[in-house]
Amino acid sequence: MIRVLLVDDQSLIRSGFRALLDLEDDIEVVAEAADGGEGLALLREHLPDVALVDIQMPVMDGIEATRRIAADPALAGVHVVILTNYGMDEYVFEALRAGAAGFLVKDIVPEDFLHAVRVAARGDALLAPSITRKLIHRYVTQPPPTTGAALEELTSREREAVVLAAQGLTNDQIADRMVISPMTAKTHINRAMAKLHTRDRAQLVVLAYESGLVAPRNR
């Protein structure tokens, strides 16, 4: 059973998402919160698999809530998915850096929303190719400082897997490209995350661009 916490200051949004989730046999909404502070308290109480967190809320916004979740070892099993009305803006990028596993635009179609919750619960990043392209665009327009030394501990195969993950490929697709099993691809990614001290795949992708391992292309 996938356990979900909803954190959004708009009760209508929470009700709509809850109505969709409650129809699924493998998903349970354990609680709802109207701001990040309340959400943190409920997270510690219920320890859900996925927290759907609005990015702009009173008291404590989604970025600060995500930062605190990522910093709390007791919440290491919680996968944060940011909810936004605006798509890939500066706030969403900061949320990814803070530790979010990905983000969803609130007008997402129901089927994609349910799929995203299940993807997040598995621990995979919600980084579809369209999202990755927007990340790349940010680095084209505002190149980050190079921190390539952080990648020195990676093996050549781990580096290759990280590059492919940064291009938006799934573990199965990475396995096909590298001619290895999906389990080995997952192992490469997990070892890279451990060596680079990244919370999840989304942060690994951000680091790949920040370090210069993946060079953005302006298309």
PDB file of N, CA and C in Angstrom, residues 170-215:
ATOM      1  N   THR A 170      15.212   6.103 -18.018  1.00  0.00           N
ATOM      2  CA  THR A 170      14.865   5.225 -16.904  1.00  0.00           C
ATOM      3  C   THR A 170      15.957   4.177 -16.733  1.00  0.00           C
ATOM      4  N   ASN A 171      15.869   3.393 -15.659  1.00  0.00           N
ATOM      5  CA  ASN A 171      16.846   2.331 -15.450  1.00  0.00           C
ATOM      6  C   ASN A 171      16.837   1.318 -16.589  1.00  0.00           C
ATOM      7  N   ASP A 172      15.663   0.982 -17.086  1.00  0.00           N
ATOM      8  CA  ASP A 172      15.575   0.035 -18.201  1.00  0.00           C
ATOM      9  C   ASP A 172      16.253   0.593 -19.449  1.00  0.00           C
ATOM     10  N   GLN A 173      16.044   1.879 -19.722  1.00  0.00           N
ATOM     11  CA  GLN A 173      16.663   2.512 -20.887  1.00  0.00           C
ATOM     12  C   GLN A 173      18.173   2.628 -20.715  1.00  0.00           C
ATOM     13  N   ILE A 174      18.608   2.940 -19.486  1.00  0.00           N
ATOM     14  CA  ILE A 174      20.039   2.989 -19.206  1.00  0.00           C
ATOM     15  C   ILE A 174      20.660   1.610 -19.433  1.00  0.00           C
ATOM     16  N   ALA A 175      19.967   0.572 -18.983  1.00  0.00           N
ATOM     17  CA  ALA A 175      20.464  -0.795 -19.163  1.00  0.00           C
ATOM     18  C   ALA A 175      20.626  -1.126 -20.640  1.00  0.00           C
ATOM     19  N   ASP A 176      19.660  -0.725 -21.458  1.00  0.00           N
ATOM     20  CA  ASP A 176      19.747  -0.982 -22.896  1.00  0.00           C
ATOM     21  C   ASP A 176      20.947  -0.271 -23.508  1.00  0.00           C
ATOM     22  N   ARG A 177      21.158   0.984 -23.138  1.00  0.00           N
ATOM     23  CA  ARG A 177      22.266   1.767 -23.687  1.00  0.00           C
ATOM     24  C   ARG A 177      23.626   1.197 -23.275  1.00  0.00           C
ATOM     25  N   MET A 178      23.706   0.750 -22.024  1.00  0.00           N
ATOM     26  CA  MET A 178      24.986   0.276 -21.500  1.00  0.00           C
ATOM     27  C   MET A 178      25.190  -1.225 -21.683  1.00  0.00           C
ATOM     28  N   VAL A 179      24.157  -1.905 -22.217  1.00  0.00           N
ATOM     29  CA  VAL A 179      24.182  -3.357 -22.439  1.00  0.00           C
ATOM     30  C   VAL A 179      24.460  -4.077 -21.115  1.00  0.00           C
ATOM     31  N   ILE A 180      23.637  -3.759 -20.137  1.00  0.00           N
ATOM     32  CA  ILE A 180      23.700  -4.393 -18.824  1.00  0.00           C
ATOM     33  C   ILE A 180      22.274  -4.690 -18.379  1.00  0.00           C
ATOM     34  N   SER A 181      22.119  -5.346 -17.244  1.00  0.00           N
ATOM     35  CA  SER A 181      20.781  -5.629 -16.741  1.00  0.00           C
ATOM     36  C   SER A 181      20.210  -4.394 -16.049  1.00  0.00           C
ATOM     37  N   PRO A 182      18.871  -4.285 -15.987  1.00  0.00           N
ATOM     38  CA  PRO A 182      18.273  -3.166 -15.257  1.00  0.00           C
ATOM     39  C   PRO A 182      18.722  -3.114 -13.796  1.00  0.00           C
ATOM     40  N   MET A 183      18.927  -4.270 -13.171  1.00  0.00           N
ATOM     41  CA  MET A 183      19.385  -4.292 -11.778  1.00  0.00           C
ATOM     42  C   MET A 183      20.783  -3.694 -11.650  1.00  0.00           C
ATOM     43  N   THR A 184      21.657  -4.002 -12.620  1.00  0.00           N
ATOM     44  CA  THR A 184      23.003  -3.427 -12.590  1.00  0.00           C
ATOM     45  C   THR A 184      22.952  -1.926 -12.818  1.00  0.00           C
ATOM     46  N   ALA A 185      22.067  -1.481 -13.713  1.00  0.00           N
ATOM     47  CA  ALA A 185      21.902  -0.047 -13.944  1.00  0.00           C
ATOM     48  C   ALA A 185      21.460   0.647 -12.661  1.00  0.00           C
ATOM     49  N   LYS A 186      20.502   0.037 -11.979  1.00  0.00           N
ATOM     50  CA  LYS A 186      20.024   0.606 -10.716  1.00  0.00           C
ATOM     51  C   LYS A 186      21.145   0.647  -9.682  1.00  0.00           C
ATOM     52  N   THR A 187      21.976  -0.396  -9.657  1.00  0.00           N
ATOM     53  CA  THR A 187      23.096  -0.441  -8.722  1.00  0.00           C
ATOM     54  C   THR A 187      24.080   0.690  -8.995  1.00  0.00           C
ATOM     55  N   HIS A 188      24.390   0.933 -10.273  1.00  0.00           N
ATOM     56  CA  HIS A 188      25.291   2.034 -10.635  1.00  0.00           C
ATOM     57  C   HIS A 188      24.737   3.367 -10.135  1.00  0.00           C
ATOM     58  N   ILE A 189      23.442   3.579 -10.350  1.00  0.00           N
ATOM     59  CA  ILE A 189      22.817   4.840  -9.934  1.00  0.00           C
ATOM     60  C   ILE A 189      22.829   4.959  -8.411  1.00  0.00           C
ATOM     61  N   ASN A 190      22.491   3.890  -7.720  1.00  0.00           N
ATOM     62  CA  ASN A 190      22.453   3.925  -6.254  1.00  0.00           C
ATOM     63  C   ASN A 190      23.834   4.170  -5.662  1.00  0.00           C
ATOM     64  N   ARG A 191      24.856   3.544  -6.252  1.00  0.00           N
ATOM     65  CA  ARG A 191      26.219   3.759  -5.755  1.00  0.00           C
ATOM     66  C   ARG A 191      26.671   5.194  -6.012  1.00  0.00           C
ATOM     67  N   ALA A 192      26.282   5.738  -7.162  1.00  0.00           N
ATOM     68  CA  ALA A 192      26.631   7.133  -7.460  1.00  0.00           C
ATOM     69  C   ALA A 192      25.966   8.074  -6.463  1.00  0.00           C
ATOM     70  N   MET A 193      24.693   7.809  -6.139  1.00  0.00           N
ATOM     71  CA  MET A 193      23.994   8.648  -5.169  1.00  0.00           C
ATOM     72  C   MET A 193      24.671   8.574  -3.799  1.00  0.00           C
ATOM     73  N   ALA A 194      25.107   7.364  -3.411  1.00  0.00           N
ATOM     74  CA  ALA A 194      25.757   7.200  -2.111  1.00  0.00           C
ATOM     75  C   ALA A 194      27.094   7.945  -2.073  1.00  0.00           C
ATOM     76  N   LYS A 195      27.870   7.819  -3.143  1.00  0.00           N
ATOM     77  CA  LYS A 195      29.185   8.469  -3.177  1.00  0.00           C
ATOM     78  C   LYS A 195      29.078   9.985  -3.223  1.00  0.00           C
ATOM     79  N   LEU A 196      28.031  10.477  -3.879  1.00  0.00           N
ATOM     80  CA  LEU A 196      27.872  11.922  -4.038  1.00  0.00           C
ATOM     81  C   LEU A 196      26.973  12.529  -2.969  1.00  0.00           C
ATOM     82  N   HIS A 197      26.491  11.673  -2.071  1.00  0.00           N
ATOM     83  CA  HIS A 197      25.660  12.127  -0.945  1.00  0.00           C
ATOM     84  C   HIS A 197      24.410  12.876  -1.433  1.00  0.00           C
ATOM     85  N   THR A 198      23.793  12.350  -2.479  1.00  0.00           N
ATOM     86  CA  THR A 198      22.541  12.922  -2.966  1.00  0.00           C
ATOM     87  C   THR A 198      21.383  12.105  -2.424  1.00  0.00           C
ATOM     88  N   ARG A 199      20.311  12.793  -2.079  1.00  0.00           N
ATOM     89  CA  ARG A 199      19.161  12.134  -1.438  1.00  0.00           C
ATOM     90  C   ARG A 199      18.451  11.200  -2.410  1.00  0.00           C
ATOM     91  N   ASP A 200      18.368  11.601  -3.673  1.00  0.00           N
ATOM     92  CA  ASP A 200      17.620  10.804  -4.639  1.00  0.00           C
ATOM     93  C   ASP A 200      18.092  11.114  -6.051  1.00  0.00           C
ATOM     94  N   ARG A 201      17.409  10.519  -7.012  1.00  0.00           N
ATOM     95  CA  ARG A 201      17.798  10.630  -8.410  1.00  0.00           C
ATOM     96  C   ARG A 201      17.700  12.065  -8.920  1.00  0.00           C
ATOM     97  N   ALA A 202      16.704  12.797  -8.446  1.00  0.00           N
ATOM     98  CA  ALA A 202      16.543  14.175  -8.899  1.00  0.00           C
ATOM     99  C   ALA A 202      17.748  15.018  -8.522  1.00  0.00           C
ATOM    100  N   GLN A 203      18.220  14.896  -7.282  1.00  0.00           N
ATOM    101  CA  GLN A 203      19.395  15.639  -6.871  1.00  0.00           C
ATOM    102  C   GLN A 203      20.641  15.177  -7.617  1.00  0.00           C
ATOM    103  N   LEU A 204      20.695  13.903  -7.956  1.00  0.00           N
ATOM    104  CA  LEU A 204      21.821  13.382  -8.737  1.00  0.00           C
ATOM    105  C   LEU A 204      21.874  14.058 -10.105  1.00  0.00           C
ATOM    106  N   VAL A 205      20.715  14.234 -10.724  1.00  0.00           N
ATOM    107  CA  VAL A 205      20.653  14.883 -12.032  1.00  0.00           C
ATOM    108  C   VAL A 205      21.081  16.348 -11.933  1.00  0.00           C
ATOM    109  N   VAL A 206      20.601  17.042 -10.903  1.00  0.00           N
ATOM    110  CA  VAL A 206      20.996  18.436 -10.716  1.00  0.00           C
ATOM    111  C   VAL A 206      22.515  18.533 -10.552  1.00  0.00           C
ATOM    112  N   LEU A 207      23.103  17.639  -9.755  1.00  0.00           N
ATOM    113  CA  LEU A 207      24.543  17.653  -9.542  1.00  0.00           C
ATOM    114  C   LEU A 207      25.299  17.374 -10.841  1.00  0.00           C
ATOM    115  N   ALA A 208      24.747  16.500 -11.686  1.00  0.00           N
ATOM    116  CA  ALA A 208      25.407  16.190 -12.953  1.00  0.00           C
ATOM    117  C   ALA A 208      25.572  17.438 -13.809  1.00  0.00           C
ATOM    118  N   TYR A 209      24.563  18.313 -13.799  1.00  0.00           N
ATOM    119  CA  TYR A 209      24.665  19.566 -14.547  1.00  0.00           C
ATOM    120  C   TYR A 209      25.557  20.566 -13.827  1.00  0.00           C
ATOM    121  N   GLU A 210      25.428  20.653 -12.515  1.00  0.00           N
ATOM    122  CA  GLU A 210      26.222  21.615 -11.757  1.00  0.00           C
ATOM    123  C   GLU A 210      27.710  21.314 -11.854  1.00  0.00           C
ATOM    124  N   SER A 211      28.056  20.028 -11.903  1.00  0.00           N
ATOM    125  CA  SER A 211      29.449  19.630 -11.924  1.00  0.00           C
ATOM    126  C   SER A 211      30.092  19.749 -13.295  1.00  0.00           C
ATOM    127  N   GLY A 212      29.254  19.872 -14.331  1.00  0.00           N
ATOM    128  CA  GLY A 212      29.784  19.886 -15.695  1.00  0.00           C
ATOM    129  C   GLY A 212      29.898  18.511 -16.306  1.00  0.00           C
ATOM    130  N   LEU A 213      29.486  17.462 -15.580  1.00  0.00           N
ATOM    131  CA  LEU A 213      29.529  16.115 -16.142  1.00  0.00           C
ATOM    132  C   LEU A 213      28.652  16.019 -17.378  1.00  0.00           C
ATOM    133  N   VAL A 214      27.507  16.685 -17.318  1.00  0.00           N
ATOM    134  CA  VAL A 214      26.618  16.775 -18.486  1.00  0.00           C
ATOM    135  C   VAL A 214      26.668  18.209 -18.985  1.00  0.00           C
ATOM    136  N   ALA A 215      27.032  18.369 -20.246  1.00  0.00           N
ATOM    137  CA  ALA A 215      27.126  19.693 -20.837  1.00  0.00           C
ATOM    138  C   ALA A 215      25.797  20.036 -21.509  1.00  0.00           C
TER     139      ALA A 215
END
